Amino acid sequence: MKHLLSTREIDRGTAVRILDTALEMSRTADRAVRKLPTLRGRTVVNLFFEDSTRTRLSFESAAKRLSADVITFSAKGSSVSKGEGLKDTAQTLEAMGADAIVVRHGVSGAAELLAHAGWIDATIINAGDGTHEHPTQALLDAYTIRSRRFGDEALGRDLAGMRIVIVGDILHSRVARSNVWLLTTLGAHVHLVAPRTLLPSGIATWPVTVHESLDEALETAPDAVMMLRIQSERMHDAYFPSAREYAREWGLSAERAARLGPDTMVMHPGPMNRGLEISSVAADSPASTVLDQVSNGVFIRMAVLYLLVAGESQEES
């Protein structure tokens, strides 16, 4: 792999290799010196056309722990806001020595365009594009599930037979799409739950089971329940009558959380709308993996940068 654009193009072997590499990276967290010299002399650029402090800081931390030089480019207040296009911006960054560009863009397909248009030679990593995909988020979610379930015996394992329930705004969620393809590739059974208005067209062709009732989905005894953020900024119509009704019908309330199995994980990609899609009781419970997901995001992004950028330099040498 030269680029990471979508989880659809990742096979089981590649996915497990990334998760295993992230496990090795996680062991550096306990060292007195957490940095590795792997990407010394390489430059990683974070090219963000959308705000996302959490994802940007995670990629910055990952690159710095691998000793890369890091440049963060925000479209706001830059030449992009003055009319410069994606092609010109990318070519300018490559001229500055970018070996890898981590791109987040509001238009679906922007990362793929950068990777395949022939404008630049840098490695492209998709950090979220429109309502398309967010592959490193799905990888860190899979890593979190595997680590919580298998602990020290996680190395080399997939998620075969596990049941994962994903709840919420499926229509606008790149996190949901990336998770569907990756979790299915790893052998998990994926259940999607949402009001009919928040289900995308064509979902009948996805390798998932669809529910409109959260209570019905929870009866499947899931291994993990992943709550998605309601993306109000992407909603220009009324997709449900009120926040109160959404919380009542599709929110992970304290009562629903109490009915989960003792080993069921409660997940959320963040940031959370407490009291809407998830209650504080559920978000702060021992079953919650929310903070683990943040920590694991750094290890996954270290693994992706290592395999794409360091692997490329080793092949060249």
mmCIF file of C-alpha atoms in Angstrom:
data_model
loop_
_atom_site.group_PDB
_atom_site.id
_atom_site.type_symbol
_atom_site.label_atom_id
_atom_site.label_comp_id
_atom_site.label_asym_id
_atom_site.label_seq_id
_atom_site.Cartn_x
_atom_site.Cartn_y
_atom_site.Cartn_z
ATOM 1 C CA MET A 1 0.000 0.000 0.000
ATOM 2 C CA LYS A 2 1.174 3.479 -0.884
ATOM 3 C CA HIS A 3 -1.963 5.269 0.356
ATOM 4 C CA LEU A 4 -4.701 4.711 2.936
ATOM 5 C CA LEU A 5 -7.931 6.029 1.447
ATOM 6 C CA SER A 6 -10.655 3.575 2.384
ATOM 7 C CA THR A 7 -11.197 0.456 4.470
ATOM 8 C CA ARG A 8 -12.860 -1.206 1.474
ATOM 9 C CA GLU A 9 -9.423 -1.775 -0.056
ATOM 10 C CA ILE A 10 -7.953 -3.397 3.074
ATOM 11 C CA ASP A 11 -7.977 -7.198 3.173
ATOM 12 C CA ARG A 12 -7.948 -9.246 6.370
ATOM 13 C CA GLY A 13 -4.195 -9.845 6.349
ATOM 14 C CA THR A 14 -3.398 -6.161 5.901
ATOM 15 C CA ALA A 15 -5.886 -5.147 8.599
ATOM 16 C CA VAL A 16 -4.417 -7.597 11.128
ATOM 17 C CA ARG A 17 -0.906 -6.431 10.231
ATOM 18 C CA ILE A 18 -1.857 -2.817 10.959
ATOM 19 C CA LEU A 19 -3.473 -3.794 14.278
ATOM 20 C CA ASP A 20 -0.434 -5.884 15.240
ATOM 21 C CA THR A 21 1.931 -3.043 14.346
ATOM 22 C CA ALA A 22 -0.155 -0.678 16.491
ATOM 23 C CA LEU A 23 0.175 -3.152 19.361
ATOM 24 C CA GLU A 24 3.956 -2.974 19.019
ATOM 25 C CA MET A 25 3.755 0.821 18.929
ATOM 26 C CA SER A 26 1.660 0.846 22.112
ATOM 27 C CA ARG A 27 4.558 -0.693 24.014
ATOM 28 C CA THR A 28 6.556 2.494 23.530
ATOM 29 C CA ALA A 29 4.101 4.343 25.785
ATOM 30 C CA ASP A 30 5.702 2.804 28.886
ATOM 31 C CA ARG A 31 9.248 3.768 27.940
ATOM 32 C CA ALA A 32 11.111 6.673 29.468
ATOM 33 C CA VAL A 33 11.770 7.901 25.919
ATOM 34 C CA ARG A 34 8.663 7.367 23.815
ATOM 35 C CA LYS A 35 10.148 8.454 20.493
ATOM 36 C CA LEU A 36 11.296 6.095 17.764
ATOM 37 C CA PRO A 37 13.774 7.204 15.059
ATOM 38 C CA THR A 38 11.740 5.534 12.301
ATOM 39 C CA LEU A 39 10.726 8.639 10.328
ATOM 40 C CA ARG A 40 13.675 10.868 11.097
ATOM 41 C CA GLY A 41 14.273 13.126 8.097
ATOM 42 C CA ARG A 42 10.753 12.572 6.714
ATOM 43 C CA THR A 43 8.041 15.233 6.637
ATOM 44 C CA VAL A 44 4.374 14.608 7.417
ATOM 45 C CA VAL A 45 1.866 17.341 6.544
ATOM 46 C CA ASN A 46 -1.583 17.589 8.137
ATOM 47 C CA LEU A 47 -3.745 19.258 5.481
ATOM 48 C CA PHE A 48 -7.068 20.027 7.152
ATOM 49 C CA PHE A 49 -9.861 21.740 5.252
ATOM 50 C CA GLU A 50 -12.241 20.919 8.131
ATOM 51 C CA ASP A 51 -11.818 21.498 11.843
ATOM 52 C CA SER A 52 -11.045 18.377 13.861
ATOM 53 C CA THR A 53 -8.824 19.031 16.834
ATOM 54 C CA ARG A 54 -8.961 15.441 18.053
ATOM 55 C CA THR A 55 -7.886 13.820 14.771
ATOM 56 C CA ARG A 56 -5.289 16.489 13.981
ATOM 57 C CA LEU A 57 -3.614 16.213 17.396
ATOM 58 C CA SER A 58 -3.613 12.422 17.156
ATOM 59 C CA PHE A 59 -1.816 12.466 13.797
ATOM 60 C CA GLU A 60 0.610 15.137 15.047
ATOM 61 C CA SER A 61 1.432 13.086 18.131
ATOM 62 C CA ALA A 62 1.874 9.912 16.063
ATOM 63 C CA ALA A 63 4.233 11.575 13.569
ATOM 64 C CA LYS A 64 6.293 13.238 16.295
ATOM 65 C CA ARG A 65 6.675 9.973 18.217
ATOM 66 C CA LEU A 66 8.160 8.524 15.025
ATOM 67 C CA SER A 67 10.574 11.515 14.864
ATOM 68 C CA ALA A 68 9.046 12.976 11.694
ATOM 69 C CA ASP A 69 9.021 16.680 10.942
ATOM 70 C CA VAL A 70 5.393 17.812 11.153
ATOM 71 C CA ILE A 71 3.700 20.662 9.292
ATOM 72 C CA THR A 72 0.070 21.464 10.062
ATOM 73 C CA PHE A 73 -1.794 23.388 7.375
ATOM 74 C CA SER A 74 -5.254 24.732 8.174
ATOM 75 C CA ALA A 75 -7.350 25.974 5.271
ATOM 76 C CA LYS A 76 -8.898 28.712 7.367
ATOM 77 C CA GLY A 77 -7.024 31.973 6.982
ATOM 78 C CA SER A 78 -4.728 30.446 4.353
ATOM 79 C CA SER A 79 -4.377 30.885 0.616
ATOM 80 C CA VAL A 80 -7.099 28.256 0.229
ATOM 81 C CA SER A 81 -9.659 30.647 1.701
ATOM 82 C CA LYS A 82 -8.469 33.165 -0.897
ATOM 83 C CA GLY A 83 -9.264 30.839 -3.772
ATOM 84 C CA GLU A 84 -6.274 28.489 -4.142
ATOM 85 C CA GLY A 85 -7.352 25.011 -5.228
ATOM 86 C CA LEU A 86 -6.575 21.559 -3.847
ATOM 87 C CA LYS A 87 -4.061 20.827 -6.616
ATOM 88 C CA ASP A 88 -2.040 24.012 -6.076
ATOM 89 C CA THR A 89 -2.033 23.574 -2.308
ATOM 90 C CA ALA A 90 -0.863 19.963 -2.519
ATOM 91 C CA GLN A 91 1.865 20.759 -5.043
ATOM 92 C CA THR A 92 3.099 23.605 -2.847
ATOM 93 C CA LEU A 93 3.320 21.279 0.151
ATOM 94 C CA GLU A 94 5.165 18.616 -1.834
ATOM 95 C CA ALA A 95 7.601 21.262 -3.048
ATOM 96 C CA MET A 96 8.302 21.914 0.627
ATOM 97 C CA GLY A 97 9.341 18.267 1.010
ATOM 98 C CA ALA A 98 6.164 16.497 2.134
ATOM 99 C CA ASP A 99 6.583 12.713 2.164
ATOM 100 C CA ALA A 100 3.070 12.067 3.442
ATOM 101 C CA ILE A 101 -0.024 14.248 3.449
ATOM 102 C CA VAL A 102 -2.803 13.559 5.928
ATOM 103 C CA VAL A 103 -5.873 15.166 4.384
ATOM 104 C CA ARG A 104 -9.258 15.958 5.870
ATOM 105 C CA HIS A 105 -11.779 17.490 3.485
ATOM 106 C CA GLY A 106 -15.484 18.205 3.398
ATOM 107 C CA VAL A 107 -15.893 16.747 -0.101
ATOM 108 C CA SER A 108 -16.184 12.990 -0.556
ATOM 109 C CA GLY A 109 -13.397 11.662 -2.771
ATOM 110 C CA ALA A 110 -10.932 14.493 -2.125
ATOM 111 C CA ALA A 111 -8.279 12.168 -0.706
ATOM 112 C CA GLU A 112 -8.608 9.751 -3.614
ATOM 113 C CA LEU A 113 -8.297 12.613 -6.081
ATOM 114 C CA LEU A 114 -5.033 13.705 -4.444
ATOM 115 C CA ALA A 115 -3.699 10.158 -4.512
ATOM 116 C CA HIS A 116 -4.517 9.306 -8.114
ATOM 117 C CA ALA A 117 -4.707 12.534 -10.129
ATOM 118 C CA GLY A 118 -0.968 12.512 -10.832
ATOM 119 C CA TRP A 119 -0.418 15.918 -9.254
ATOM 120 C CA ILE A 120 1.964 14.740 -6.502
ATOM 121 C CA ASP A 121 3.950 11.662 -5.462
ATOM 122 C CA ALA A 122 3.479 11.908 -1.689
ATOM 123 C CA THR A 123 1.690 9.226 0.311
ATOM 124 C CA ILE A 124 -1.937 10.246 1.032
ATOM 125 C CA ILE A 125 -3.746 9.271 4.224
ATOM 126 C CA ASN A 126 -7.463 9.968 4.404
ATOM 127 C CA ALA A 127 -8.382 11.598 7.728
ATOM 128 C CA GLY A 128 -12.035 11.925 6.733
ATOM 129 C CA ASP A 129 -13.618 13.045 3.477
ATOM 130 C CA GLY A 130 -17.195 14.269 3.283
ATOM 131 C CA THR A 131 -19.639 11.503 4.093
ATOM 132 C CA HIS A 132 -17.345 8.893 2.519
ATOM 133 C CA GLU A 133 -14.810 7.327 4.912
ATOM 134 C CA HIS A 134 -12.512 7.814 7.900
ATOM 135 C CA PRO A 135 -10.288 4.705 7.781
ATOM 136 C CA THR A 136 -7.964 5.366 10.728
ATOM 137 C CA GLN A 137 -10.979 5.874 13.007
ATOM 138 C CA ALA A 138 -12.303 2.448 12.020
ATOM 139 C CA LEU A 139 -8.862 0.921 12.564
ATOM 140 C CA LEU A 140 -8.564 2.396 16.048
ATOM 141 C CA ASP A 141 -12.098 1.191 16.855
ATOM 142 C CA ALA A 142 -11.219 -2.355 15.738
ATOM 143 C CA TYR A 143 -7.962 -2.178 17.702
ATOM 144 C CA THR A 144 -9.860 -1.072 20.809
ATOM 145 C CA ILE A 145 -12.393 -3.890 20.499
ATOM 146 C CA ARG A 146 -9.651 -6.470 19.975
ATOM 147 C CA SER A 147 -7.534 -5.178 22.862
ATOM 148 C CA ARG A 148 -10.440 -5.010 25.310
ATOM 149 C CA ARG A 149 -11.623 -8.503 24.406
ATOM 150 C CA PHE A 150 -8.334 -10.403 24.053
ATOM 151 C CA GLY A 151 -5.851 -8.400 26.126
ATOM 152 C CA ASP A 152 -2.325 -9.844 25.969
ATOM 153 C CA GLU A 153 -3.494 -12.520 23.520
ATOM 154 C CA ALA A 154 -4.652 -10.023 20.874
ATOM 155 C CA LEU A 155 -1.658 -10.414 18.549
ATOM 156 C CA GLY A 156 -2.634 -11.963 15.219
ATOM 157 C CA ARG A 157 -6.350 -12.104 16.001
ATOM 158 C CA ASP A 158 -9.286 -10.829 14.013
ATOM 159 C CA LEU A 159 -12.844 -10.180 15.264
ATOM 160 C CA ALA A 160 -14.492 -13.328 13.891
ATOM 161 C CA GLY A 161 -17.949 -13.963 15.330
ATOM 162 C CA MET A 162 -18.206 -10.751 17.307
ATOM 163 C CA ARG A 163 -21.419 -8.702 17.137
ATOM 164 C CA ILE A 164 -21.041 -4.949 16.817
ATOM 165 C CA VAL A 165 -24.035 -2.592 16.987
ATOM 166 C CA ILE A 166 -23.539 0.871 15.456
ATOM 167 C CA VAL A 167 -26.235 3.391 16.368
ATOM 168 C CA GLY A 168 -27.159 6.832 15.104
ATOM 169 C CA ASP A 169 -26.583 9.087 12.134
ATOM 170 C CA ILE A 170 -25.525 6.461 9.592
ATOM 171 C CA LEU A 171 -26.512 8.716 6.686
ATOM 172 C CA HIS A 172 -23.834 11.353 7.315
ATOM 173 C CA SER A 173 -21.270 9.166 9.080
ATOM 174 C CA ARG A 174 -17.948 8.359 7.442
ATOM 175 C CA VAL A 175 -17.048 6.555 10.678
ATOM 176 C CA ALA A 176 -19.967 4.161 10.203
ATOM 177 C CA ARG A 177 -19.050 3.425 6.594
ATOM 178 C CA SER A 178 -15.400 2.710 7.357
ATOM 179 C CA ASN A 179 -16.365 0.532 10.310
ATOM 180 C CA VAL A 180 -18.864 -1.495 8.298
ATOM 181 C CA TRP A 181 -16.271 -2.525 5.719
ATOM 182 C CA LEU A 182 -13.392 -3.068 8.154
ATOM 183 C CA LEU A 183 -15.311 -4.925 10.869
ATOM 184 C CA THR A 184 -16.906 -7.174 8.257
ATOM 185 C CA THR A 185 -13.491 -7.912 6.735
ATOM 186 C CA LEU A 186 -12.280 -8.888 10.211
ATOM 187 C CA GLY A 187 -15.160 -11.346 10.581
ATOM 188 C CA ALA A 188 -17.545 -9.389 12.803
ATOM 189 C CA HIS A 189 -21.323 -9.236 12.357
ATOM 190 C CA VAL A 190 -22.385 -5.600 12.081
ATOM 191 C CA HIS A 191 -25.837 -4.314 13.080
ATOM 192 C CA LEU A 192 -26.866 -0.760 12.190
ATOM 193 C CA VAL A 193 -29.548 1.105 14.123
ATOM 194 C CA ALA A 194 -31.081 4.436 13.080
ATOM 195 C CA PRO A 195 -34.360 6.134 12.308
ATOM 196 C CA ARG A 196 -35.311 5.462 8.714
ATOM 197 C CA THR A 197 -34.518 9.068 7.781
ATOM 198 C CA LEU A 198 -30.883 8.605 8.862
ATOM 199 C CA LEU A 199 -30.242 5.466 6.796
ATOM 200 C CA PRO A 200 -28.495 5.991 3.414
ATOM 201 C CA SER A 201 -29.987 4.819 0.151
ATOM 202 C CA GLY A 202 -28.577 1.517 -1.032
ATOM 203 C CA ILE A 203 -28.051 0.208 2.485
ATOM 204 C CA ALA A 204 -29.769 -3.033 1.477
ATOM 205 C CA THR A 205 -26.571 -3.935 -0.407
ATOM 206 C CA TRP A 206 -24.338 -3.443 2.653
ATOM 207 C CA PRO A 207 -23.170 -6.563 4.553
ATOM 208 C CA VAL A 208 -25.118 -5.581 7.679
ATOM 209 C CA THR A 209 -28.342 -6.200 9.587
ATOM 210 C CA VAL A 210 -30.466 -3.056 9.871
ATOM 211 C CA HIS A 211 -32.755 -2.201 12.785
ATOM 212 C CA GLU A 212 -34.954 0.808 13.444
ATOM 213 C CA SER A 213 -35.338 -0.174 17.110
ATOM 214 C CA LEU A 214 -32.334 0.104 19.425
ATOM 215 C CA ASP A 215 -33.998 -2.130 22.019
ATOM 216 C CA GLU A 216 -34.392 -4.833 19.365
ATOM 217 C CA ALA A 217 -30.720 -4.576 18.373
ATOM 218 C CA LEU A 218 -29.569 -4.814 21.989
ATOM 219 C CA GLU A 219 -31.376 -8.157 22.276
ATOM 220 C CA THR A 220 -28.708 -9.641 19.974
ATOM 221 C CA ALA A 221 -26.278 -9.596 22.953
ATOM 222 C CA PRO A 222 -23.666 -7.381 21.237
ATOM 223 C CA ASP A 223 -19.993 -7.424 22.110
ATOM 224 C CA ALA A 224 -19.794 -3.678 21.485
ATOM 225 C CA VAL A 225 -22.277 -0.840 21.061
ATOM 226 C CA MET A 226 -20.914 2.127 19.134
ATOM 227 C CA MET A 227 -22.894 5.361 19.454
ATOM 228 C CA LEU A 228 -22.428 7.920 16.676
ATOM 229 C CA ARG A 229 -22.578 11.671 17.080
ATOM 230 C CA ILE A 230 -25.612 13.437 15.668
ATOM 231 C CA GLN A 231 -23.984 15.690 13.051
ATOM 232 C CA SER A 232 -26.181 18.762 13.277
ATOM 233 C CA GLU A 233 -23.783 20.740 11.085
ATOM 234 C CA ARG A 234 -24.491 18.389 8.161
ATOM 235 C CA MET A 235 -28.260 18.383 8.630
ATOM 236 C CA HIS A 236 -30.229 20.869 6.595
ATOM 237 C CA ASP A 237 -33.583 19.142 7.111
ATOM 238 C CA ALA A 238 -35.515 17.751 10.056
ATOM 239 C CA TYR A 239 -34.420 14.117 10.243
ATOM 240 C CA PHE A 240 -36.261 13.469 13.525
ATOM 241 C CA PRO A 241 -38.941 15.428 15.385
ATOM 242 C CA SER A 242 -36.920 16.506 18.421
ATOM 243 C CA ALA A 243 -33.761 15.853 20.425
ATOM 244 C CA ARG A 244 -35.904 14.510 23.259
ATOM 245 C CA GLU A 245 -37.546 11.923 21.000
ATOM 246 C CA TYR A 246 -34.188 10.913 19.526
ATOM 247 C CA ALA A 247 -32.715 10.381 22.995
ATOM 248 C CA ARG A 248 -35.760 8.367 24.050
ATOM 249 C CA GLU A 249 -35.814 6.095 20.989
ATOM 250 C CA TRP A 250 -32.163 5.815 19.927
ATOM 251 C CA GLY A 251 -30.037 7.118 22.787
ATOM 252 C CA LEU A 252 -27.986 4.869 25.068
ATOM 253 C CA SER A 253 -29.737 5.839 28.280
ATOM 254 C CA ALA A 254 -28.678 4.742 31.751
ATOM 255 C CA GLU A 255 -31.507 2.191 31.696
ATOM 256 C CA ARG A 256 -30.368 0.681 28.376
ATOM 257 C CA ALA A 257 -26.731 0.662 29.520
ATOM 258 C CA ALA A 258 -27.764 -1.291 32.620
ATOM 259 C CA ARG A 259 -29.250 -3.999 30.387
ATOM 260 C CA LEU A 260 -26.012 -4.602 28.482
ATOM 261 C CA GLY A 261 -23.996 -7.728 29.126
ATOM 262 C CA PRO A 262 -21.135 -7.530 31.641
ATOM 263 C CA ASP A 263 -18.515 -7.620 28.866
ATOM 264 C CA THR A 264 -20.281 -5.387 26.343
ATOM 265 C CA MET A 265 -18.176 -2.373 25.351
ATOM 266 C CA VAL A 266 -19.662 1.104 24.996
ATOM 267 C CA MET A 267 -17.936 3.086 22.251
ATOM 268 C CA HIS A 268 -18.131 6.597 20.791
ATOM 269 C CA PRO A 269 -15.796 8.254 18.253
ATOM 270 C CA GLY A 270 -16.265 11.666 19.912
ATOM 271 C CA PRO A 271 -17.019 14.378 20.492
ATOM 272 C CA MET A 272 -20.066 13.230 22.455
ATOM 273 C CA ASN A 273 -23.441 14.932 22.762
ATOM 274 C CA ARG A 274 -24.175 13.812 26.307
ATOM 275 C CA GLY A 275 -27.871 13.408 26.952
ATOM 276 C CA LEU A 276 -28.641 13.021 23.237
ATOM 277 C CA GLU A 277 -26.981 9.945 21.749
ATOM 278 C CA ILE A 278 -25.399 8.785 25.000
ATOM 279 C CA SER A 279 -26.034 9.355 28.692
ATOM 280 C CA SER A 280 -23.280 10.394 31.079
ATOM 281 C CA VAL A 281 -23.863 7.176 33.005
ATOM 282 C CA ALA A 282 -23.040 5.114 29.906
ATOM 283 C CA ALA A 283 -20.174 7.354 28.759
ATOM 284 C CA ASP A 284 -18.433 7.247 32.147
ATOM 285 C CA SER A 285 -19.111 3.595 33.008
ATOM 286 C CA PRO A 286 -16.395 0.914 33.282
ATOM 287 C CA ALA A 287 -17.747 -0.486 30.001
ATOM 288 C CA SER A 288 -16.860 2.724 28.168
ATOM 289 C CA THR A 289 -13.856 2.637 25.827
ATOM 290 C CA VAL A 290 -14.022 6.333 24.895
ATOM 291 C CA LEU A 291 -10.675 7.321 26.443
ATOM 292 C CA ASP A 292 -9.065 4.086 25.241
ATOM 293 C CA GLN A 293 -10.109 5.026 21.710
ATOM 294 C CA VAL A 294 -8.305 8.355 22.033
ATOM 295 C CA SER A 295 -5.090 6.694 23.261
ATOM 296 C CA ASN A 296 -5.299 3.914 20.709
ATOM 297 C CA GLY A 297 -5.765 6.434 17.913
ATOM 298 C CA VAL A 298 -2.155 7.544 18.352
ATOM 299 C CA PHE A 299 -0.867 3.960 18.136
ATOM 300 C CA ILE A 300 -2.929 3.176 15.028
ATOM 301 C CA ARG A 301 -1.731 6.333 13.286
ATOM 302 C CA MET A 302 1.859 5.537 14.242
ATOM 303 C CA ALA A 303 1.375 2.105 12.668
ATOM 304 C CA VAL A 304 -0.124 3.535 9.466
ATOM 305 C CA LEU A 305 2.663 6.109 9.079
ATOM 306 C CA TYR A 306 5.291 3.474 9.807
ATOM 307 C CA LEU A 307 3.923 0.974 7.282
ATOM 308 C CA LEU A 308 3.279 3.517 4.515
ATOM 309 C CA VAL A 309 6.160 5.964 4.885
ATOM 310 C CA ALA A 310 8.939 3.996 6.565
ATOM 311 C CA GLY A 311 8.077 0.899 4.550
ATOM 312 C CA GLU A 312 8.377 2.910 1.344
ATOM 313 C CA SER A 313 11.800 4.286 2.331
ATOM 314 C CA GLN A 314 13.058 0.804 3.240
ATOM 315 C CA GLU A 315 11.992 -0.530 -0.158
ATOM 316 C CA GLU A 316 13.795 2.346 -1.881
ATOM 317 C CA SER A 317 16.998 1.618 0.046
#
